[in-house]
CSV table of C-alpha atoms in Angstrom, one decimal:
chain,number,residue,atom,x,y,z
A,1,MET,CA,0.0,-0.3,0.2
A,2,LYS,CA,1.4,3.5,-1.0
A,3,MET,CA,1.7,6.4,1.6
A,4,MET,CA,0.1,9.1,-1.3
A,5,ILE,CA,-3.0,10.6,-0.1
A,6,ASN,CA,-4.9,14.1,0.6
A,7,CYS,CA,-6.0,13.8,3.6
A,8,ILE,CA,-4.8,12.8,6.7
A,9,GLN,CA,-5.3,10.7,10.5
A,10,LYS,CA,-4.9,12.2,13.5
A,11,SER,CA,-1.8,10.7,15.9
A,12,VAL,CA,-1.6,12.4,18.8
A,13,ILE,CA,2.7,11.4,20.3
A,14,ARG,CA,3.3,11.1,23.3
A,15,ILE,CA,6.7,10.3,24.4
A,16,GLN,CA,7.2,7.2,27.0
A,17,THR,CA,4.1,7.1,27.8
A,18,LEU,CA,0.8,6.1,27.7
A,19,SER,CA,-2.6,6.2,29.1
A,20,ARG,CA,-4.2,3.0,27.3
A,21,ALA,CA,-3.9,1.7,24.0
A,22,SER,CA,-5.2,-1.3,22.0
A,23,VAL,CA,-4.0,-2.7,19.3
A,24,CYS,CA,0.2,-2.2,19.4
A,25,ARG,CA,2.7,-2.6,16.9
A,26,GLY,CA,7.1,-3.6,18.1
A,27,LEU,CA,7.2,-3.8,21.1
A,28,SER,CA,11.4,-3.8,21.3
A,29,SER,CA,13.6,-2.7,24.9
A,30,VAL,CA,16.1,-1.3,22.8
A,31,SER,CA,17.7,1.6,24.9
A,32,GLY,CA,17.3,6.1,23.5
A,33,PRO,CA,14.2,8.0,23.4
A,34,LYS,CA,11.4,6.2,23.5
A,35,VAL,CA,7.9,7.3,21.2
A,36,CYS,CA,4.8,6.3,21.6
A,37,VAL,CA,2.0,6.8,18.4
A,38,VAL,CA,-1.2,6.7,18.2
A,39,GLY,CA,-3.0,6.1,15.4
A,40,GLY,CA,-1.5,3.9,12.7
A,41,GLY,CA,-3.1,6.1,9.8
A,42,PRO,CA,-0.1,8.6,7.4
A,43,ALA,CA,0.6,11.4,10.1
A,44,GLY,CA,1.3,8.4,12.8
A,45,PHE,CA,3.6,6.6,10.4
A,46,TYR,CA,5.0,10.0,8.6
A,47,THR,CA,6.0,11.2,11.9
A,48,ALA,CA,7.7,8.6,13.1
A,49,GLN,CA,10.0,8.2,9.7
A,50,GLN,CA,11.1,11.4,10.6
A,51,LEU,CA,12.1,10.3,13.8
A,52,LEU,CA,14.0,7.0,13.2
A,53,LYS,CA,15.6,9.0,10.4
A,54,ALA,CA,16.4,11.5,12.4
A,55,ARG,CA,16.9,9.6,15.5
A,56,GLN,CA,18.9,6.2,15.0
A,57,ASP,CA,18.5,5.7,18.7
A,58,ALA,CA,14.8,5.9,18.9
A,59,VAL,CA,11.9,3.8,20.2
A,60,VAL,CA,8.4,4.6,18.2
A,61,ASP,CA,5.6,2.1,19.5
A,62,ILE,CA,2.7,3.0,16.7
A,63,TYR,CA,-1.1,1.9,18.5
A,64,GLU,CA,-4.3,1.4,17.0
A,65,ARG,CA,-7.3,0.8,18.1
A,66,LEU,CA,-8.1,-1.9,15.2
A,67,PRO,CA,-5.7,-5.2,13.8
A,68,VAL,CA,-4.8,-3.5,10.5
A,69,PRO,CA,-2.7,-0.8,10.1
A,70,PHE,CA,-2.5,2.1,8.2
A,71,GLY,CA,-6.1,4.3,8.3
A,72,LEU,CA,-6.4,6.2,5.8
A,73,VAL,CA,-4.0,4.4,2.8
A,74,ARG,CA,-7.0,1.5,3.8
A,75,PHE,CA,-10.1,3.3,3.8
A,76,GLY,CA,-9.6,6.0,1.7
A,77,VAL,CA,-11.7,7.6,-0.3
A,78,ALA,CA,-11.8,6.4,-4.4
A,79,PRO,CA,-11.3,2.0,-4.9
A,80,ASP,CA,-9.2,2.8,-8.3
A,81,HIS,CA,-7.3,5.4,-6.5
A,82,PRO,CA,-5.0,3.1,-5.1
A,83,GLU,CA,-2.0,5.7,-5.5
A,84,VAL,CA,-4.8,9.1,-3.8
A,85,LYS,CA,-6.3,7.9,-0.7
A,86,SER,CA,-8.5,11.3,1.1
A,87,TYR,CA,-10.4,10.2,4.1
A,88,GLY,CA,-9.1,12.1,7.1
A,89,ALA,CA,-11.3,12.5,11.7
A,90,GLU,CA,-13.8,10.3,12.2
A,91,GLY,CA,-16.4,12.5,13.1
A,92,ASN,CA,-18.8,14.4,10.4
A,93,ARG,CA,-20.4,17.5,10.8
A,94,SER,CA,-23.7,17.9,10.9
A,95,MET,CA,-25.6,19.8,8.8
A,96,GLY,CA,-28.1,21.0,11.3
A,97,ILE,CA,-31.2,20.8,9.5
A,98,LEU,CA,-34.5,18.7,9.6
A,99,GLY,CA,-35.1,15.4,8.2
A,100,GLU,CA,-30.7,15.1,7.9
A,101,ASN,CA,-31.7,11.9,10.1
A,102,LEU,CA,-33.9,10.2,7.8
A,103,PRO,CA,-33.0,7.2,6.2
A,104,GLY,CA,-31.5,7.7,3.0
A,105,VAL,CA,-29.3,10.5,4.2
A,106,PHE,CA,-25.5,9.4,5.1
A,107,SER,CA,-22.5,11.2,5.5
A,108,ALA,CA,-19.5,11.0,2.3
A,109,LYS,CA,-17.8,8.9,4.9
A,110,ASP,CA,-20.2,6.2,6.0
A,111,PHE,CA,-20.8,5.6,2.3
A,112,VAL,CA,-17.2,6.5,1.6
A,113,GLY,CA,-15.9,3.7,5.5
A,114,TRP,CA,-18.9,1.0,3.2
A,115,TYR,CA,-17.5,0.7,-0.1
A,116,ASN,CA,-13.4,0.4,0.9
A,117,GLY,CA,-14.7,-2.1,4.1
A,118,ILE,CA,-14.7,-0.1,7.9
A,119,PRO,CA,-15.8,-2.8,9.7
A,120,ALA,CA,-18.3,-0.2,11.3
A,121,ASN,CA,-19.5,0.8,8.4
A,122,LYS,CA,-20.1,-2.9,7.0
A,123,GLU,CA,-23.9,-2.4,7.8
A,124,LEU,CA,-24.3,0.0,5.5
A,125,SER,CA,-26.9,-0.6,3.2
A,126,PRO,CA,-27.8,2.0,0.9
A,127,ASP,CA,-31.1,2.2,-1.1
A,128,LEU,CA,-29.7,2.5,-5.5
A,129,SER,CA,-32.7,1.8,-6.6
A,130,CYS,CA,-33.3,5.4,-6.7
A,131,ASP,CA,-32.4,7.4,-10.6
A,132,THR,CA,-31.0,10.6,-8.9
A,133,ALA,CA,-28.7,10.7,-6.0
A,134,VAL,CA,-27.6,14.9,-4.9
A,135,ILE,CA,-24.8,15.5,-3.0
A,136,LEU,CA,-24.0,18.0,-0.5
A,137,GLY,CA,-20.7,19.3,-0.6
A,138,GLN,CA,-18.1,19.8,-4.0
A,139,GLY,CA,-14.9,18.4,-2.7
A,140,ASN,CA,-13.0,15.2,-3.8
A,141,VAL,CA,-14.6,13.1,-1.4
A,142,ALA,CA,-17.5,14.4,-3.6
A,143,LEU,CA,-16.2,13.9,-6.4
A,144,ASP,CA,-15.4,10.8,-5.9
A,145,VAL,CA,-18.4,10.0,-4.1
A,146,ALA,CA,-19.9,10.7,-7.5
A,147,ARG,CA,-17.4,8.0,-9.6
A,148,ILE,CA,-18.2,5.3,-7.3
A,149,LEU,CA,-21.9,6.2,-8.1
A,150,LEU,CA,-21.3,6.4,-12.1
A,151,SER,CA,-18.5,4.6,-12.9
A,152,PRO,CA,-18.9,1.7,-15.3
A,153,LEU,CA,-19.4,-1.6,-13.1
A,154,ASP,CA,-15.5,-3.3,-15.3
A,155,MET,CA,-14.2,-0.6,-13.9
A,156,LEU,CA,-14.8,-1.6,-10.1
A,157,LYS,CA,-14.6,-5.0,-11.1
A,158,LYS,CA,-10.5,-4.7,-10.7
A,159,THR,CA,-10.4,-2.3,-7.3
A,160,ASP,CA,-10.1,-3.6,-3.3
A,161,ILE,CA,-13.5,-2.3,-3.2
A,162,THR,CA,-15.7,-4.6,-1.5
A,163,GLN,CA,-17.7,-7.7,-2.3
A,164,HIS,CA,-20.9,-7.0,-1.2
A,165,ALA,CA,-20.4,-2.3,-2.3
A,166,LEU,CA,-19.9,-3.7,-5.6
A,167,GLU,CA,-22.8,-6.5,-5.3
A,168,ALA,CA,-25.3,-3.4,-4.7
A,169,LEU,CA,-24.0,-1.6,-7.4
A,170,ALA,CA,-24.5,-3.7,-9.6
A,171,THR,CA,-27.9,-3.4,-9.9
A,172,SER,CA,-27.8,0.2,-8.9
A,173,ARG,CA,-30.7,2.5,-10.8
A,174,ILE,CA,-29.1,5.4,-10.1
A,175,SER,CA,-28.5,8.3,-14.0
A,176,ARG,CA,-27.7,11.2,-12.3
A,177,VAL,CA,-25.6,12.7,-9.4
A,178,LEU,CA,-26.4,16.2,-8.3
A,179,ILE,CA,-22.8,18.1,-6.5
A,180,ILE,CA,-24.7,21.0,-4.2
A,181,GLY,CA,-21.5,24.1,-3.8
A,182,ARG,CA,-23.3,26.3,-2.0
A,183,ARG,CA,-20.3,29.2,-3.3
A,184,GLY,CA,-19.8,28.9,-7.2
A,185,PRO,CA,-17.7,28.1,-9.9
A,186,LEU,CA,-14.5,30.0,-8.5
A,187,GLN,CA,-14.6,28.2,-5.0
A,188,ILE,CA,-15.0,24.5,-6.3
A,189,ALA,CA,-13.0,23.2,-3.1
A,190,CYS,CA,-12.1,20.1,-5.9
A,191,THR,CA,-8.7,19.7,-7.7
A,192,ILE,CA,-8.4,19.4,-11.4
A,193,LYS,CA,-7.2,15.6,-11.4
A,194,GLU,CA,-11.0,14.8,-9.6
A,195,LEU,CA,-12.6,17.0,-11.9
A,196,ARG,CA,-10.8,15.7,-15.4
A,197,GLU,CA,-11.8,12.1,-13.7
A,198,MET,CA,-15.2,13.2,-14.2
A,199,VAL,CA,-14.9,15.1,-17.3
A,200,ASN,CA,-13.9,11.8,-18.5
A,201,LEU,CA,-15.9,8.6,-16.8
A,202,PRO,CA,-16.8,6.6,-20.0
A,203,ASN,CA,-21.5,6.8,-20.3
A,204,THR,CA,-21.7,9.9,-18.6
A,205,ARG,CA,-21.6,13.5,-19.0
A,206,ALA,CA,-22.1,16.7,-17.6
A,207,ASP,CA,-25.0,18.1,-17.6
A,208,MET,CA,-25.0,22.0,-15.8
A,209,LEU,CA,-26.7,25.4,-16.1
A,210,LEU,CA,-24.8,28.4,-17.8
A,211,SER,CA,-27.2,30.1,-16.0
A,212,ASP,CA,-23.8,29.8,-13.1
A,213,PHE,CA,-21.4,30.6,-15.6
A,214,LYS,CA,-22.4,33.9,-17.0
A,215,GLU,CA,-20.3,36.2,-16.1
A,216,ILE,CA,-17.5,33.6,-15.4
A,217,GLY,CA,-15.2,35.1,-19.1
A,218,GLU,CA,-14.9,39.0,-17.4
A,219,THR,CA,-13.0,37.2,-14.4
A,220,LEU,CA,-11.6,34.3,-16.4
A,221,LYS,CA,-7.4,36.2,-17.0
A,222,ASP,CA,-7.3,37.5,-13.6
A,223,LEU,CA,-7.6,33.9,-11.8
A,224,PRO,CA,-4.6,32.5,-10.4
A,225,ARG,CA,-3.5,29.2,-12.9
A,226,PRO,CA,-4.4,26.9,-10.7
A,227,ARG,CA,-8.0,28.4,-10.5
A,228,LYS,CA,-7.6,28.9,-14.2
A,229,ARG,CA,-7.3,25.9,-15.8
A,230,LEU,CA,-9.7,24.0,-13.1
A,231,THR,CA,-12.4,27.4,-14.4
A,232,GLU,CA,-11.6,26.5,-17.9
A,233,LEU,CA,-12.0,22.8,-17.6
A,234,LEU,CA,-15.7,23.0,-16.4
A,235,ILE,CA,-16.5,25.8,-19.0
A,236,LYS,CA,-15.2,22.8,-21.3
A,237,ALA,CA,-17.3,20.0,-19.8
A,238,MET,CA,-19.6,22.2,-20.1
A,239,ASN,CA,-19.9,23.2,-23.8
A,240,GLU,CA,-19.2,19.4,-23.7
A,241,ARG,CA,-22.4,17.5,-25.4
A,242,ASN,CA,-22.6,13.9,-25.4
A,243,ASP,CA,-25.8,12.6,-26.0
A,244,LYS,CA,-25.2,8.8,-26.7
A,245,ALA,CA,-24.6,8.5,-22.6
A,246,GLU,CA,-26.7,7.2,-20.8
A,247,LYS,CA,-25.9,8.4,-17.3
A,248,SER,CA,-24.8,12.4,-15.8
A,249,TRP,CA,-23.6,14.4,-13.1
A,250,SER,CA,-23.8,18.0,-12.3
A,251,PHE,CA,-22.3,21.2,-10.1
A,252,ARG,CA,-25.4,22.8,-8.9
A,253,PHE,CA,-23.7,26.6,-7.9
A,254,CYS,CA,-24.8,28.7,-5.3
A,255,ARG,CA,-27.0,25.9,-3.1
A,256,SER,CA,-27.5,25.1,-0.1
A,257,PRO,CA,-29.0,22.8,2.1
A,258,VAL,CA,-32.9,24.0,4.5
A,259,GLU,CA,-34.3,20.5,4.3
A,260,VAL,CA,-34.6,16.9,4.2
A,261,LEU,CA,-37.9,16.1,1.8
A,262,ALA,CA,-40.0,13.1,3.7
A,263,ALA,CA,-42.0,10.7,2.0
A,264,SER,CA,-45.4,10.2,2.3
A,265,ASP,CA,-45.1,7.7,5.0
A,266,GLY,CA,-42.7,10.0,6.7
A,267,LYS,CA,-40.8,6.3,6.4
A,268,ARG,CA,-37.4,8.1,4.5
A,269,ALA,CA,-35.4,11.1,2.6
A,270,ALA,CA,-37.6,11.1,-0.7
A,271,GLY,CA,-35.0,14.3,-1.4
A,272,ILE,CA,-34.3,17.6,0.0
A,273,ARG,CA,-34.8,21.4,0.2
A,274,LEU,CA,-32.7,24.1,-1.0
A,275,ALA,CA,-31.9,28.1,-0.9
A,276,VAL,CA,-30.4,29.7,-4.0
A,277,ASN,CA,-27.7,32.3,-2.5
A,278,LYS,CA,-25.7,35.4,-4.0
A,279,LEU,CA,-22.5,35.6,-3.0
A,280,GLU,CA,-21.1,38.7,-0.9
A,281,GLY,CA,-16.8,39.6,-2.2
A,282,SER,CA,-14.9,38.0,-4.1
A,283,GLY,CA,-12.4,35.8,-5.3
A,284,GLU,CA,-11.8,32.8,-2.1
A,285,SER,CA,-13.4,34.9,0.4
A,286,VAL,CA,-16.5,34.8,-0.7
A,287,ARG,CA,-19.8,34.3,1.5
A,288,ALA,CA,-22.9,33.0,0.1
A,289,VAL,CA,-25.6,34.4,1.5
A,290,PRO,CA,-29.6,33.2,1.7
A,291,THR,CA,-32.4,34.2,-0.6
A,292,ASP,CA,-35.8,34.0,0.4
A,293,LYS,CA,-36.0,31.9,-3.0
A,294,LEU,CA,-36.3,27.6,-2.5
A,295,GLU,CA,-35.8,24.8,-4.3
A,296,ASP,CA,-36.4,21.4,-4.4
A,297,VAL,CA,-34.5,18.5,-6.2
A,298,TYR,CA,-36.6,14.9,-5.8
A,299,CYS,CA,-33.8,11.9,-4.9
A,300,GLY,CA,-33.6,8.6,-2.9
A,301,LEU,CA,-30.0,9.4,-2.4
A,302,ILE,CA,-28.7,12.4,-0.2
A,303,ILE,CA,-25.1,12.1,0.7
A,304,SER,CA,-23.6,14.5,3.4
A,305,SER,CA,-19.5,15.4,2.2
A,306,ILE,CA,-19.9,19.2,4.1
A,307,GLY,CA,-15.7,17.6,6.5
A,308,TYR,CA,-15.2,15.5,9.2
A,309,LYS,CA,-14.3,16.7,11.7
A,310,SER,CA,-11.5,14.9,15.1
A,311,ILE,CA,-12.9,13.7,18.5
A,312,PRO,CA,-11.7,13.9,21.9
A,313,ILE,CA,-9.1,11.3,22.6
A,314,ASP,CA,-9.3,11.0,26.1
A,315,PRO,CA,-10.1,13.4,28.6
A,316,ALA,CA,-6.3,13.7,30.0
A,317,VAL,CA,-5.5,15.2,26.1
A,318,PRO,CA,-6.8,18.9,26.3
A,319,PHE,CA,-9.4,19.4,23.2
A,320,ASP,CA,-10.6,22.3,21.7
A,321,HIS,CA,-14.1,21.2,21.1
A,322,ARG,CA,-15.1,24.4,18.8
A,323,ARG,CA,-13.1,24.2,15.9
A,324,ALA,CA,-12.3,20.7,17.1
A,325,VAL,CA,-8.3,20.0,16.7
A,326,VAL,CA,-6.6,19.4,19.8
A,327,PRO,CA,-5.1,22.9,20.8
A,328,ASN,CA,-1.2,23.3,19.5
A,329,ASP,CA,2.5,25.4,19.1
A,330,THR,CA,3.5,23.2,15.8
A,331,GLY,CA,2.7,20.5,17.6
A,332,ARG,CA,4.2,21.0,21.5
A,333,VAL,CA,0.0,20.2,22.8
A,334,GLN,CA,-1.0,22.7,25.4
A,335,ASP,CA,-0.1,23.0,28.5
A,336,VAL,CA,1.1,19.4,28.7
A,337,SER,CA,4.8,18.4,28.5
A,338,GLY,CA,6.2,15.7,26.6
A,339,LEU,CA,2.1,15.7,24.7
A,340,TYR,CA,2.9,16.9,20.8
A,341,CYS,CA,0.2,16.9,17.5
A,342,SER,CA,-0.4,15.2,13.9
A,343,GLY,CA,-2.2,15.5,11.7
A,344,TRP,CA,-6.4,17.1,10.9
A,345,VAL,CA,-6.1,16.5,14.9
A,346,LYS,CA,-3.7,19.2,14.6
A,347,ARG,CA,-4.9,21.6,11.8
A,348,GLY,CA,-8.5,20.9,11.3
A,349,PRO,CA,-9.8,19.0,8.1
A,350,THR,CA,-7.9,20.1,5.3
A,351,GLY,CA,-4.6,19.8,3.1
A,352,VAL,CA,-3.1,17.0,0.3
A,353,ILE,CA,-0.4,15.6,-0.1
A,354,ALA,CA,2.7,18.0,0.9
A,355,THR,CA,0.4,19.7,3.4
A,356,THR,CA,0.2,16.2,5.1
A,357,MET,CA,3.8,14.4,4.8
A,358,ASN,CA,5.6,18.2,5.9
A,359,ASP,CA,2.7,19.0,9.0
A,360,SER,CA,4.5,15.8,10.4
A,361,PHE,CA,7.1,15.5,9.2
A,362,ASP,CA,7.2,20.1,10.9
A,363,THR,CA,6.0,17.6,14.7
A,364,ALA,CA,8.7,16.1,14.2
A,365,ARG,CA,10.9,18.7,14.4
A,366,VAL,CA,9.6,20.4,16.8
A,367,LEU,CA,9.7,16.7,19.4
A,368,LEU,CA,14.0,17.0,18.0
A,369,GLN,CA,14.2,19.7,18.4
A,370,ASP,CA,13.3,19.6,22.3
A,371,MET,CA,14.3,16.5,23.5
A,372,ASP,CA,18.5,18.7,21.9
A,373,THR,CA,17.6,20.9,24.0
A,374,GLY,CA,16.5,19.3,27.6
A,375,LYS,CA,13.3,21.2,27.1
A,376,LEU,CA,12.3,17.4,27.5
A,377,ASP,CA,13.7,15.0,30.2
A,378,LEU,CA,15.2,12.1,28.6
A,379,SER,CA,17.5,11.0,31.7
A,380,ILE,CA,14.5,8.8,33.6
A,381,LYS,CA,14.7,6.2,31.8
A,382,LYS,CA,11.1,3.9,31.8
A,383,PRO,CA,9.8,1.3,30.3
A,384,GLY,CA,8.0,2.3,27.9
A,385,ALA,CA,5.7,-0.4,25.4
A,386,GLN,CA,7.1,-2.6,28.2
A,387,ALA,CA,4.4,-0.6,31.1
A,388,VAL,CA,1.7,-0.8,28.1
A,389,ALA,CA,1.5,-4.5,28.3
A,390,ALA,CA,1.8,-5.1,31.6
A,391,LEU,CA,-1.4,-2.2,31.6
A,392,LEU,CA,-2.8,-4.3,28.7
A,393,GLN,CA,-2.6,-7.8,30.2
A,394,THR,CA,-4.4,-6.6,33.4
A,395,ARG,CA,-7.3,-5.4,30.7
A,396,GLY,CA,-7.6,-8.6,29.6
A,397,VAL,CA,-6.2,-7.1,25.8
A,398,ARG,CA,-4.8,-9.0,23.6
A,399,THR,CA,-2.6,-7.5,21.4
A,400,VAL,CA,-2.0,-8.2,17.2
A,401,SER,CA,1.3,-7.2,16.7
A,402,PHE,CA,2.5,-6.0,12.5
A,403,THR,CA,4.0,-9.6,11.8
A,404,GLN,CA,0.2,-10.8,13.2
A,405,TRP,CA,-1.2,-8.3,10.9
A,406,GLU,CA,1.2,-9.9,7.7
A,407,LYS,CA,-1.1,-13.2,7.6
A,408,ILE,CA,-4.2,-10.6,8.0
A,409,ASN,CA,-2.9,-9.0,4.8
A,410,ALA,CA,-2.3,-12.1,3.2
A,411,GLU,CA,-5.3,-13.4,3.1
A,412,GLU,CA,-7.2,-10.7,2.1
A,413,GLU,CA,-4.6,-11.4,-1.4
A,414,ARG,CA,-6.1,-15.1,-1.8
A,415,ARG,CA,-9.4,-14.0,-1.3
A,416,GLY,CA,-8.9,-11.0,-3.7
A,417,LYS,CA,-6.8,-13.3,-6.9
A,418,PRO,CA,-10.1,-15.1,-8.2
A,419,HIS,CA,-11.7,-11.9,-8.2
A,420,GLY,CA,-9.1,-10.3,-10.3
A,421,LYS,CA,-8.6,-7.8,-7.1
A,422,PRO,CA,-5.8,-6.7,-5.1
A,423,ARG,CA,-7.3,-8.2,-2.3
A,424,GLU,CA,-10.4,-9.1,-0.4
A,425,LYS,CA,-10.8,-6.9,2.6
A,426,LEU,CA,-12.3,-8.2,5.2
A,427,LEU,CA,-14.9,-6.4,6.8
A,428,ASP,CA,-15.6,-8.3,10.4
A,429,VAL,CA,-13.5,-7.6,13.4
A,430,GLU,CA,-13.1,-10.6,14.8
A,431,ASP,CA,-12.7,-12.5,11.4
A,432,MET,CA,-9.6,-10.5,11.4
A,433,LEU,CA,-8.4,-11.9,15.0
A,434,LYS,CA,-8.4,-15.1,14.8
A,435,ILE,CA,-7.0,-15.2,11.2
A,436,ALA,CA,-3.6,-12.9,13.3
A,437,TRP,CA,-3.8,-15.6,15.9
A,438,SER,CA,-3.9,-18.9,14.1
């Protein structure tokens, strides 16, 4: 699995001590500074990598609650993007509207977890018998979900998408996906790569509104180059017609969700009511202000992709509930000596691959600096992972080592081979443990 990613899973790092953990890797007895990394995703691995490169005498133990490591690299957004997987914090941002808890409404995080094999989402069972799906949000995650819903089955069969998701998509009747954003085309949050893949998706056509683009020509020449290229591709997609395509996708701009509309029996979602916005300001800082105009879109599937948020890891770790981050100064956790953070829990749910790596490297650099300057007292010898192992034993927690995880990995690869897939992911934690401990 390659660690090429857009967004990263949270990690909290503590020198020499840890209050709790569940599944671990590498209980080493080598002397040297001891670092505990909580969270086996890329943020943790990138930070650990830099620490080990700088301090060959360091001992880094990575703890992960699941029996499988790598976080978003395993549970990333798009199974057809093995080289670029994005995921992140554990919580969902609520839309805060009436009806959002009706059956038929899903967060992108959970929907992604369903087709990527997160054990907690294996029972999601979305109803794909409708013809129209609405995705709220216009970032890369939203486009990944749209692409999975509309992709030809033959394209997905060769990926590590879960078999139950593949079977559900095989009978899907969804032929139209609307991707809703509260601001305009000049503020769309996806990257040009993701947009180009939507434009080139077989048997689909873009179906956008000409009125959304009527004033763009005047400002196009003054846009920064990346934004200009993205906008030009949007305009090109709007102007190209493919009348033979059986499926369509489109962006709808200047729309905000107001209410999920229930079916006549009140038991599931049947549509969504949108406020039509007007834009105030200019450029990336433009604000969307709702008007009195409303639009109803009838659909059987609604996926909210408006962002993720981190959740508190432990009462002993400071947490800013408003910003959903651990308060910190360049990775140093506020008012707690020896505690550091990296990833989304450090800066919030933003960033691409360069941001991810640089952020983790910065945390490692600060941690190493504190070692070198004596801000961290490393003269006191502590048992490190040995103490954690003893604590877990008293709590009756049996761990999975990295070597034992390799048994899970081998079994998944074996199961995927008959289907021409790189792997068939195990979805049940108990099944993972049986194989790991066999």
